[in-house]
Coordinates of C-alpha atoms in Angstrom, one line a residue:
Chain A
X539 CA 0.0 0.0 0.0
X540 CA 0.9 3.3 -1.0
X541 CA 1.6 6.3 2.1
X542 CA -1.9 8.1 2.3
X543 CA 0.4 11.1 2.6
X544 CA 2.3 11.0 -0.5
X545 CA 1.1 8.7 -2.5
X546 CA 4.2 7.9 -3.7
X547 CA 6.6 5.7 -1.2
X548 CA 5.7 2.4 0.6
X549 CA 3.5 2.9 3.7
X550 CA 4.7 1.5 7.1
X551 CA 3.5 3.3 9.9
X552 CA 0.0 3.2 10.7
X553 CA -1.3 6.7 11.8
X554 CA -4.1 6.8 14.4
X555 CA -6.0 10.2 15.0
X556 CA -8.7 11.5 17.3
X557 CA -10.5 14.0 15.4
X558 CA -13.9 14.9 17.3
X559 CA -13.9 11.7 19.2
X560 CA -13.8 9.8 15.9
X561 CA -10.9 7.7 15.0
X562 CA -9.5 7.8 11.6
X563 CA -6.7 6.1 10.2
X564 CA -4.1 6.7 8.3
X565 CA -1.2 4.9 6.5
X566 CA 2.1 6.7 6.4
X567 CA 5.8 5.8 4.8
X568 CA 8.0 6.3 7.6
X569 CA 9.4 10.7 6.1
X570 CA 5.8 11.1 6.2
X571 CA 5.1 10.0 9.4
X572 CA 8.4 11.6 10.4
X573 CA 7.6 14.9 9.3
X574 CA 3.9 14.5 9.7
X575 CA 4.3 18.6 11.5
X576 CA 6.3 20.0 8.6
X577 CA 4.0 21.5 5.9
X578 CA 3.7 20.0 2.2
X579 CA 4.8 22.7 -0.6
X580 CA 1.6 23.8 -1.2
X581 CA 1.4 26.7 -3.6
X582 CA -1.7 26.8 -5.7
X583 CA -4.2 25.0 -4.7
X584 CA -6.3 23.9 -7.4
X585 CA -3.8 22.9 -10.1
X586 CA -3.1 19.6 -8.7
X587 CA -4.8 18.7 -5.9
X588 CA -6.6 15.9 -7.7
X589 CA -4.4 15.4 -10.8
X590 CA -2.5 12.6 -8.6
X591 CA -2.6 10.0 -6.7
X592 CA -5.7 9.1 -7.9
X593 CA -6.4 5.1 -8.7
X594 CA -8.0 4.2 -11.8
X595 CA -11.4 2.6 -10.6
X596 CA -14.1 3.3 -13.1
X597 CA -17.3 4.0 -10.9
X598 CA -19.4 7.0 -11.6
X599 CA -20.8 9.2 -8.6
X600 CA -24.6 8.2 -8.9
X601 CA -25.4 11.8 -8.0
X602 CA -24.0 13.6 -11.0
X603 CA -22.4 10.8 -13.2
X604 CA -18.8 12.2 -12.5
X605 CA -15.8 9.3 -12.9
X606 CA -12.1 9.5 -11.4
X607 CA -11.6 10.5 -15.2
X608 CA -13.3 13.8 -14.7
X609 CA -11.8 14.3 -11.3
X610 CA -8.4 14.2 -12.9
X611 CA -9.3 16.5 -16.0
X612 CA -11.4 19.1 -14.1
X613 CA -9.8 18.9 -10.4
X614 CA -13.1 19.5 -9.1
X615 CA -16.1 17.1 -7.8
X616 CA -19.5 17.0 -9.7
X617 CA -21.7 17.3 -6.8
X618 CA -21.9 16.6 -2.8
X619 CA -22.5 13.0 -3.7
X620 CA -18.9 13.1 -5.1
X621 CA -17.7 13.2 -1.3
X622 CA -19.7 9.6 -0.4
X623 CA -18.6 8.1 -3.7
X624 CA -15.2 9.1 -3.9
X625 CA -14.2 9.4 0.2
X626 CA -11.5 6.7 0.1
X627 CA -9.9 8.5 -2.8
X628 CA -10.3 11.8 -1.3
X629 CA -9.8 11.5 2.4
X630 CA -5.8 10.7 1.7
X631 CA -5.6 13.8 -0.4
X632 CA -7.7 16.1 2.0
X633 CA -5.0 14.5 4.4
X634 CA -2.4 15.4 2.4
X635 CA -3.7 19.2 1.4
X636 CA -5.7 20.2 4.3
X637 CA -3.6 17.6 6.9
X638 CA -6.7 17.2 8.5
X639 CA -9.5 14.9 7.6
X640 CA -12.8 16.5 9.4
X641 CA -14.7 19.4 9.6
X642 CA -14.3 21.9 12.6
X643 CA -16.2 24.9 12.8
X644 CA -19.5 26.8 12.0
X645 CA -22.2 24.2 10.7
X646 CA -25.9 25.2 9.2
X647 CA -27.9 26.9 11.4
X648 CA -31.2 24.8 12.6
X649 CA -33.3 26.9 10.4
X650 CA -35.6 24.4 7.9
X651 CA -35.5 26.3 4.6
X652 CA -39.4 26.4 3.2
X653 CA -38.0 28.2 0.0
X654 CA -38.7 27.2 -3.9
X655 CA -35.2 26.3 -3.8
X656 CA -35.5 23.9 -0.9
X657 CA -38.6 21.8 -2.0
X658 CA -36.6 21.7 -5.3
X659 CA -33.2 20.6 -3.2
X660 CA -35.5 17.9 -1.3
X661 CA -37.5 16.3 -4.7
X662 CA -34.0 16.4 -6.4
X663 CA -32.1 14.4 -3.8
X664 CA -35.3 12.5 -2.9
X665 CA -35.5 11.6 -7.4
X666 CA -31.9 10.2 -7.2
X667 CA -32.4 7.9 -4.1
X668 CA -35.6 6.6 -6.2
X669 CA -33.6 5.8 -9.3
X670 CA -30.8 4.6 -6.9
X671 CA -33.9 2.4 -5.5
X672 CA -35.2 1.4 -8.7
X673 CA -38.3 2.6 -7.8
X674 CA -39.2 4.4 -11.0
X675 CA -43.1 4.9 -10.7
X676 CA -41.8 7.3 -7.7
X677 CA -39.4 8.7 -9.2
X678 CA -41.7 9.8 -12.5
X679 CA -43.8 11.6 -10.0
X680 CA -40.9 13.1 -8.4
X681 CA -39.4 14.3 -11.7
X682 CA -42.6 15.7 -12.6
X683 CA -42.7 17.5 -9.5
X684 CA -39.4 19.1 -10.0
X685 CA -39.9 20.1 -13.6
X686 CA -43.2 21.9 -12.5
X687 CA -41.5 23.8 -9.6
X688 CA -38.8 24.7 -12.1
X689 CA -40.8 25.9 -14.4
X690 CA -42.4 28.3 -12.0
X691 CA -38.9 30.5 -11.7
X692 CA -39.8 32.4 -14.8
X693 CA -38.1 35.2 -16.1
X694 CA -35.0 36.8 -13.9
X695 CA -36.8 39.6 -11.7
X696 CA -34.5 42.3 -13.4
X697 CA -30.6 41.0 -13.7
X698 CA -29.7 44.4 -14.6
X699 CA -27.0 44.1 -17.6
Chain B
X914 CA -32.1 48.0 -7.0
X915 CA -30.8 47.4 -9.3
X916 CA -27.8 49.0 -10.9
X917 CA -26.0 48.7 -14.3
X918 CA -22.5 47.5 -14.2
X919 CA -21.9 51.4 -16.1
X920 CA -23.0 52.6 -12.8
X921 CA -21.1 49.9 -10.9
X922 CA -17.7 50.7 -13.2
X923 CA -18.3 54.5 -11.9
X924 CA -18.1 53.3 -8.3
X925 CA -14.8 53.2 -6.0
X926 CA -15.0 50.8 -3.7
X927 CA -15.4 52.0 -0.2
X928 CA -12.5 49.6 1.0
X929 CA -10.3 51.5 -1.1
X930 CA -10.4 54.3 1.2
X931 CA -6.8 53.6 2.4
X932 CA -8.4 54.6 6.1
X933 CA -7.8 51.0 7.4
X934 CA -5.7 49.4 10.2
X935 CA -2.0 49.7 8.3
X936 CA -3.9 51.2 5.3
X937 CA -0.2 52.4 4.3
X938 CA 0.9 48.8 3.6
X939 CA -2.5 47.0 3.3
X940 CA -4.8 47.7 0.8
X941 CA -7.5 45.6 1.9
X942 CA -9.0 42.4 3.3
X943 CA -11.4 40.0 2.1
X944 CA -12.8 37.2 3.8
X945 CA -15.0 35.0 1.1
X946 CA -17.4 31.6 2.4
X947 CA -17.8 29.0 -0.8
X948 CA -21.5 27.6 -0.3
X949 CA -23.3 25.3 -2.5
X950 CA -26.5 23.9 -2.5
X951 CA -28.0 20.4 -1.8
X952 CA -29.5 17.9 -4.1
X953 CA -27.6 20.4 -7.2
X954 CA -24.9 19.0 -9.2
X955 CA -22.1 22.1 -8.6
X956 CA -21.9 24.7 -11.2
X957 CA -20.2 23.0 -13.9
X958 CA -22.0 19.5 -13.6
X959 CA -25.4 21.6 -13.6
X960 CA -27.6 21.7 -16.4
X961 CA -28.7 25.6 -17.7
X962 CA -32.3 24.6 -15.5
X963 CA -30.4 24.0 -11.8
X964 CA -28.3 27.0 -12.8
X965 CA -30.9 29.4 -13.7
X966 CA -33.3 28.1 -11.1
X967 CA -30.3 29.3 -8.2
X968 CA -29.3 32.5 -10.1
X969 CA -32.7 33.7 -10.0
X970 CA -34.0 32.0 -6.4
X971 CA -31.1 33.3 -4.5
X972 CA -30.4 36.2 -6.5
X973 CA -33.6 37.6 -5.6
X974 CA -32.8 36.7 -1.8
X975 CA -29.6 38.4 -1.9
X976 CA -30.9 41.5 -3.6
X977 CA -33.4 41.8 -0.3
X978 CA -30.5 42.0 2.3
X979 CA -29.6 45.0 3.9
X980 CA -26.0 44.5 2.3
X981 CA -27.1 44.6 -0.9
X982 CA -30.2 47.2 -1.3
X983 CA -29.2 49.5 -3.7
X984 CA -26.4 48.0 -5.2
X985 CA -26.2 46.6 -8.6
X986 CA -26.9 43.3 -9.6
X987 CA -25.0 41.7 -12.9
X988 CA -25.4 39.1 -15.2
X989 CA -21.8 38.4 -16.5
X990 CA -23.5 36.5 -19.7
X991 CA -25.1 39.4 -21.2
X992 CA -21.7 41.7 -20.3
X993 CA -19.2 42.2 -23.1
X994 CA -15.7 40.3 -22.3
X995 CA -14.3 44.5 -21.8
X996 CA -17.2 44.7 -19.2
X997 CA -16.0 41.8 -17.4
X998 CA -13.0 42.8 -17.8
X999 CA -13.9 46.1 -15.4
X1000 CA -14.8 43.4 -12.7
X1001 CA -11.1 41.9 -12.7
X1002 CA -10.0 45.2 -12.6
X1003 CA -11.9 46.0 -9.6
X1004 CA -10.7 42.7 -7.7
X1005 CA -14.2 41.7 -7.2
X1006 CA -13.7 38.6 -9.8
X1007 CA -11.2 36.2 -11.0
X1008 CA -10.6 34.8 -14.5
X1009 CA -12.4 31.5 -13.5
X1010 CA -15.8 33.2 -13.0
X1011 CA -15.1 35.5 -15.8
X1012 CA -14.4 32.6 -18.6
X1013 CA -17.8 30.7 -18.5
X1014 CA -20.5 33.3 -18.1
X1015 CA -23.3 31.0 -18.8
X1016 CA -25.8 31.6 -15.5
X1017 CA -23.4 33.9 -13.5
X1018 CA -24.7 36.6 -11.3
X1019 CA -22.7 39.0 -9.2
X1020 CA -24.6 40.9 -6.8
X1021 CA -22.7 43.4 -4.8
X1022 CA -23.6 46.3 -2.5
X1023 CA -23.6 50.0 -2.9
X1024 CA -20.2 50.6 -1.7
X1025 CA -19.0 47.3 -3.1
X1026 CA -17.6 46.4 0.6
X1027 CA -20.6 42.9 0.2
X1028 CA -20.0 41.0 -3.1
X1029 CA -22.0 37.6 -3.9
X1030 CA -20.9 35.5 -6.9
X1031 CA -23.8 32.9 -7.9
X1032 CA -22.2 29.6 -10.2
X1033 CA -19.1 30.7 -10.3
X1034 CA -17.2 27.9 -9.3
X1035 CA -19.4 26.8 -6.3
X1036 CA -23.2 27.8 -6.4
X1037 CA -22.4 30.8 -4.0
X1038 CA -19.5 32.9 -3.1
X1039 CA -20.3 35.3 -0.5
X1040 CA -17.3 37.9 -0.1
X1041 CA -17.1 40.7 2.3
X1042 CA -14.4 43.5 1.7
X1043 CA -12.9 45.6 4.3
X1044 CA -10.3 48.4 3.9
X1045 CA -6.8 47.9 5.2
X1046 CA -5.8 45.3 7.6
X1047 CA -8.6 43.9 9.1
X1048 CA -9.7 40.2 9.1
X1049 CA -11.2 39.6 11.9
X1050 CA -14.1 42.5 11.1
X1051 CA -14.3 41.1 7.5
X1052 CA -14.8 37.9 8.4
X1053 CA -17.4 38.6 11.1
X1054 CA -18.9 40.5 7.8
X1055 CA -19.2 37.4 5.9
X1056 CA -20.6 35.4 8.3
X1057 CA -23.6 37.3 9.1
X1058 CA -24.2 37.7 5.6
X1059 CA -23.9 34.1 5.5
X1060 CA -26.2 33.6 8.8
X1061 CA -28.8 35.9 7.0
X1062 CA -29.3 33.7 4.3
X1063 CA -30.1 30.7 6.8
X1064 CA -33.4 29.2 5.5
X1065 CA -33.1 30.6 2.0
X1066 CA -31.5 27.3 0.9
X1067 CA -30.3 23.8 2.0
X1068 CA -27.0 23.7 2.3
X1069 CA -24.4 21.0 0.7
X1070 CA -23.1 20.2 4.2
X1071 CA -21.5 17.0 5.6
X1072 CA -20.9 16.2 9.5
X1073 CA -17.5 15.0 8.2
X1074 CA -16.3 17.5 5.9
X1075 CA -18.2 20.2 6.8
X1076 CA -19.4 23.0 3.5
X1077 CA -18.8 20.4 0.3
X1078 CA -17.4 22.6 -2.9
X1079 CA -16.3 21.7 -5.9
X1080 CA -12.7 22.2 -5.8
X1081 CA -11.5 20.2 -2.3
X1082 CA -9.3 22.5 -1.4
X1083 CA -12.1 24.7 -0.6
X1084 CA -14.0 22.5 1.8
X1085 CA -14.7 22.4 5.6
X1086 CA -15.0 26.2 6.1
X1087 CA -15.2 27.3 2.9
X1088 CA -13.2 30.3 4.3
X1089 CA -10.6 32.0 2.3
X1090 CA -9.2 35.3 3.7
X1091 CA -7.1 37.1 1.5
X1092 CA -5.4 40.6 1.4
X1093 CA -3.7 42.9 -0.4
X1094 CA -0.4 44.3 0.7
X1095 CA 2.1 46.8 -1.3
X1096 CA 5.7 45.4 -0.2
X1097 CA 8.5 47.6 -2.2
X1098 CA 10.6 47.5 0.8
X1099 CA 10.9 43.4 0.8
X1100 CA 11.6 43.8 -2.8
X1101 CA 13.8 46.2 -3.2
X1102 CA 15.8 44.6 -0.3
X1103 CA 16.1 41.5 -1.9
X1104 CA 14.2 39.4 0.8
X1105 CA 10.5 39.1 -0.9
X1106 CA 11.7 35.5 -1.7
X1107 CA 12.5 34.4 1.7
X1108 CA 9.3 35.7 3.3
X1109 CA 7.1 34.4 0.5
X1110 CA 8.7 31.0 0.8
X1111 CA 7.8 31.1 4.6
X1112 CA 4.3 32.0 3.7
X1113 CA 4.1 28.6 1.6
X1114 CA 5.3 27.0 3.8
X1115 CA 2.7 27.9 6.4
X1116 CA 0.0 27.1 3.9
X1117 CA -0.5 30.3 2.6
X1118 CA -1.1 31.0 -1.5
X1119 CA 0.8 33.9 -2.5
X1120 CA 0.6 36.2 -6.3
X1121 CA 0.9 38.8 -8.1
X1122 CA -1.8 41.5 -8.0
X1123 CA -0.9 42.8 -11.1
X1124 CA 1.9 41.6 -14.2
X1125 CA 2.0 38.4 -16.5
X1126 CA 3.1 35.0 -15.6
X1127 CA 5.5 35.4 -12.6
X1128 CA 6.5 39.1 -13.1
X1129 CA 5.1 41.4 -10.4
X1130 CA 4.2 44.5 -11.2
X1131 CA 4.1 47.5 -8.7
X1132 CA 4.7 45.4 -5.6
X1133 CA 1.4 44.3 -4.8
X1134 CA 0.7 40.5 -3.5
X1135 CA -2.3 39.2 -2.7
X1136 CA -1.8 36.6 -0.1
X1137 CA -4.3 34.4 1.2
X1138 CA -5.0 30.9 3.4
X1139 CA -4.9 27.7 1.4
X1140 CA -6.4 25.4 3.7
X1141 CA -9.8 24.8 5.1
X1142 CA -10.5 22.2 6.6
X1143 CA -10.2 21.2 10.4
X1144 CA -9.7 24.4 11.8
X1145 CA -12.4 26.7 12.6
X1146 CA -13.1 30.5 11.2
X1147 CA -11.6 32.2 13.9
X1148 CA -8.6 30.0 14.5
X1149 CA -8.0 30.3 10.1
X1150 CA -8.6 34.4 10.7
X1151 CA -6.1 34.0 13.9
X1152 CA -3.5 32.0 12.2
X1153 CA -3.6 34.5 9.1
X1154 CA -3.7 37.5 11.5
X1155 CA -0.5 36.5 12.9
X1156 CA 1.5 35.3 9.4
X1157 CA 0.3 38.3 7.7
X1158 CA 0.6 40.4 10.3
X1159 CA 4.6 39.5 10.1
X1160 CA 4.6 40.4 6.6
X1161 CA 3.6 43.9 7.9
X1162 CA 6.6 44.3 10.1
X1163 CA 9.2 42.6 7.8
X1164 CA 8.0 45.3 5.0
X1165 CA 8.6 48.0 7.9
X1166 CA 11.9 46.6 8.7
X1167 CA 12.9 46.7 5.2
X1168 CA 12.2 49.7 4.2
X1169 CA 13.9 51.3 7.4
X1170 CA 17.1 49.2 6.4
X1171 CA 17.0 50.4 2.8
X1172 CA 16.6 53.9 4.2
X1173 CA 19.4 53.1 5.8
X1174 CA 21.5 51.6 3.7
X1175 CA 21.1 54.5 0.9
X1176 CA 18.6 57.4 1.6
X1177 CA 20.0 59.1 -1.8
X1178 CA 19.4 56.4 -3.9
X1179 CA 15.5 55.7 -2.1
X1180 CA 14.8 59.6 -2.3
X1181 CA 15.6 59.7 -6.4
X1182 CA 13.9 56.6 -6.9
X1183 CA 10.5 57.8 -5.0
X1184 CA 10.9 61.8 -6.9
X1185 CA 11.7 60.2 -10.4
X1186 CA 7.8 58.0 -9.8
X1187 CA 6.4 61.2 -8.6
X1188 CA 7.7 63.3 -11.9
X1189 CA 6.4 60.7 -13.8
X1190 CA 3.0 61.3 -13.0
X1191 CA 3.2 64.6 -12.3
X1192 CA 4.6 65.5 -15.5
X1193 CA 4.6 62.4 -18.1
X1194 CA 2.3 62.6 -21.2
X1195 CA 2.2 59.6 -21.9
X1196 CA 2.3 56.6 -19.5
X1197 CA 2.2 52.9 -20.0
X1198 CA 0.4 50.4 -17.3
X1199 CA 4.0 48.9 -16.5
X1200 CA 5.3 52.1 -15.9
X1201 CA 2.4 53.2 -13.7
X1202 CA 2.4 50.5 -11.9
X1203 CA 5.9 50.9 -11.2
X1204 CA 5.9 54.9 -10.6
X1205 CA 2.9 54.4 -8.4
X1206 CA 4.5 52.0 -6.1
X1207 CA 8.1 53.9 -6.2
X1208 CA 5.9 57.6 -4.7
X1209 CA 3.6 55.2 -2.4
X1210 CA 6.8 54.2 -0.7
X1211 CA 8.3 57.6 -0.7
X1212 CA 5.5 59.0 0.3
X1213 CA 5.0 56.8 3.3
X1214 CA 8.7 57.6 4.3
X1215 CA 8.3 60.9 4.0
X1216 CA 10.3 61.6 1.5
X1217 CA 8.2 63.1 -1.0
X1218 CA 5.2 64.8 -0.7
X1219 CA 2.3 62.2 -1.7
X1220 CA -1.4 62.1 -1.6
X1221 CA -3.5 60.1 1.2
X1222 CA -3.3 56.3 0.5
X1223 CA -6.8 56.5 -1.1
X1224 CA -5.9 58.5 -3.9
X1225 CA -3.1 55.8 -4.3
X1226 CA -6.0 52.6 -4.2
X1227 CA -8.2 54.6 -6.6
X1228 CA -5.7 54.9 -9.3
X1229 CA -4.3 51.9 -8.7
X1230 CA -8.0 50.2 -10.2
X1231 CA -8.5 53.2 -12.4
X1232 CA -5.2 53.7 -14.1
X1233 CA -6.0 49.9 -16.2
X1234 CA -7.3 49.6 -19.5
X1235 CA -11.8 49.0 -19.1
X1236 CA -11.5 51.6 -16.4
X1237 CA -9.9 54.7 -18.6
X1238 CA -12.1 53.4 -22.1
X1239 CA -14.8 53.4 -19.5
X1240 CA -14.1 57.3 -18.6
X1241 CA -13.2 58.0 -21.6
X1242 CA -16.8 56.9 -23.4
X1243 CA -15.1 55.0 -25.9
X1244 CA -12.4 52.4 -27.3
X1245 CA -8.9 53.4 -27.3
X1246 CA -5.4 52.1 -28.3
X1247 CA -2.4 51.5 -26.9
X1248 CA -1.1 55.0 -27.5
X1249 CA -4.8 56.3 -26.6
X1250 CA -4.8 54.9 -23.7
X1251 CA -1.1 55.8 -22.6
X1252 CA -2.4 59.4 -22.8
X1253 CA -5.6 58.9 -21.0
X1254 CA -3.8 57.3 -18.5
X1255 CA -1.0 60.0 -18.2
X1256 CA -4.0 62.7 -17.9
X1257 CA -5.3 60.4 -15.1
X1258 CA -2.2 60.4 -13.3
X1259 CA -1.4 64.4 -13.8
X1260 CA -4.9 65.3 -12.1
X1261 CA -3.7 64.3 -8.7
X1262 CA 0.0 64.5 -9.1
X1263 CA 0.1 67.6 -10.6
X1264 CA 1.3 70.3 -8.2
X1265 CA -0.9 73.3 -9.3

């Protein structure tokens, strides 16, 4: 296996960290581990965060259809979904970038949108769990739903040019 | 609401007021939260439906908000590429959002200090400017603009990895805090290198406000965090607060040592910028860019006499290309807008 770090050496050490009482682990080659406080040489951060160390697995994030292809080519994820479907490619690059794996900080306030844009949010992730479900009769009323609500945007009230 | 991007162009934004904490070295702050929204495929996986459904739907939110009333509201598709080109100009967007206009909204306020980008790169980019150095009061800015839009939307949000965005090295916080300093005396001294290398090191993206490639023009970085994940707002605004904040005294130290070192040689560079655009006909941007930074520092060492650091920020936007075609009420060349910028530059150098 390679280092989760690196990607590029052997791993050898195994890396245990508590992260918001969660456990994660982590596989390290022993200058990773070593040096796990020094910082990578990070300059730009989008040119190739994603352009390596990626395997070559051909699943497609059921979400949005995005492959590892795309995630090489574009450097970005398709959709949220991308997160679930690609987490054990990602979490040794967020690792590697961010050198943290978890989320700490401010988090959605307990507010329950009731917008246009929230009922569409809610049909569109409930559509893709149907088709994931192969339950299609659902899903057709779902989709119909959507398109309605979609429909209803009409034109921009005055994007001024 | 809502205003043209003409009117917008007219504006100078309030940040460039040069009346900020360190406002001789620090242009300005920004702190900028990537949101996106849940059950959408981001921006460039979105069909023209999602896309157009979120531009308009949160558009018309963001208009409402007391940050935004009055300000302008502009859909980069239906700009020119020389209109755009105003908005890059202006800081308040990159190439990225600029390239694929398809959708794109920017909605900022009347002062341009609260700036909202819809499908750029994520579904939302909420940015809050403040002038000099200030990031703890800009990002307390962009989070209540970001706590105001609680309930418009549902959030692409994971226990584990916090805001998801399309690009992962924006997720967790979705925080970037950037700022804009003028550093002449790190350059001229030869260290710029050193302390830019330190930067990366501490995880901190460094460029170029202005030139091509890896030139710098003028002396102007924009330096910003990189990471954002696993730490929260405050301690990302704490950890850049302190870096940054270095920066600040190096670029003192510097320019104390040069002063130092060879006053003469300080005192003819800073006059010859100043009778440049005092006296020069015509001017090209390299030139100005140059000349602008050479009296900035002389001014700020009292050397020569110089305007308040505003005057300095203004031109520093209005001195490029869109902006002087833009005062000028039509297209000029190269030569054209040499002079244009010359006559700029003569208004407030000028002594009468």
């Amino acid at each position: 296996m390679k280092c989760h770090r690196c990607g590029l050496r052997e791993a050898s050490v195994h890396w245990l960290e508590m992260n918001a009482g969660e456990r994660r682990s982590l596989w390290l080659c022993a200058d990773c581990a070593a040096s796990r406080e020094q910082a990578p040489a990070a300059s730009e951060p989008q040119v190739s965060f994603l352009g390596q160390g990626l395997g070559s697995a051909a699943a497609a994030c059921p979400g949005c259809g995005t492959t590892l292809e795309d995630l090489r080519r574009d450097n970005r994820l398709g959709c949220a979904r991308c997160y679930v479907t690609f987490r054990s490619t990602l979490l040794p690059l967020l690792a590697r970038f961010h050198r943290h794996i978890s989320h700490v900080g401010k988090v959605p306030g307990g507010v329950q949108p009731t917008t246009r844009l929230a009922e569409i949010t809610r049909l569109r992730l409930g559509l893709t769990k149907a088709v994931a479900a192969e339950e299609f009769e659902r899903a057709a009323t779902l989709r119909d739903r959507l398109r309605e609500l979609e429909d209803q945007a009409g034109p921009a009230d005055g994007s001024a040019r | 609401m809502s205003g043209t991007l003409a009117a917008l162009a007219a504006v100078d934004a309030a940040w460039l007021d040069g009346l900020g904490p360190d406002g001789d070295i620090v242009l300005a702050t920004r702190a900028r939260l990537a949101r996106n929204l849940a059950g959408f495929p981001f921006p460039h996986r979105a069909g023209p439906e999602a896309l157009a459904t979120i531009s308009v739907d949160l558009g018309r939110r963001l208009r409402r908000l007391p940050e935004f009333v009055d300000g302008f509201s502009v859909d980069l598709a239906a700009c020119e590429p020389r209109s755009r080109q105003l908005l890059r100009e202006k800081m308040l967007a990159g190439d990225d959002l600029l390239a694929v206009p398809e959708h794109r909204v920017l909605v900022a306020g009347p002062d341009l200090s609260y700036v909202a980008l819809l499908n750029g790169e994520d579904h939302l980019r909420l940015c809050a400017w403040q002038s000099g150095f200030a990031p703890d009061t800009a990002l307390a800015a962009a989070l209540r603009l970001d706590d105001q839009l609680a309930g418009a939307y549902e959030p692409a949000f994971s226990q584990e990895q916090g805001f998801l965005t399309a690009s992962p090295g924006n997720v967790g916080t979705g925080l970037r805090l950037s700022a804009v300093l003028h550093l002449p005396g790190l350059v001229m001294a030869d260290e710029i290198d050193k302390v830019l290398n330190a930067l990366r090191q501490l995880e901190f993206g460094v460029r170029g406000l202005a030139g091509e490639g890896r030139t710098v023009r003028g002396a102007l970085f924009r330096i910003g965090n990189l990471t954002t994940l696993g730490r929260d707002e405050a301690e990302i605004a704490g950890d850049f607060a302190a870096h940054v904040g270095k920066v600040i005294v190096h670029e003192r130290a510097a320019r104390e040592l040069l002063l130092g070192r060879d006053r003469r040689a300080l005192e003819d560079l800073a006059w010859r910028g100043r009778a440049a655009l005092a006296n020069a006909r015509l001017l090209t941007t390299h030139e100005t860019w140059d000349c602008l930074s050479h009296a900035r520092l002389g001014g700020g060492l009292g050397l020569v006499p110089a305007p308040d650091w505003g005057v300095f920020n203004r031109l520093l936007v209005r001195h490029q290309g869109a902006h002087l075609e833009l005062a000028a009420g039509l297209r000029l060349d190269g030569r054209e807008r040499s002079a244009a910028r010359a006559d700029l530059l003569r208004e407030y150098f000028a002594v009468p």
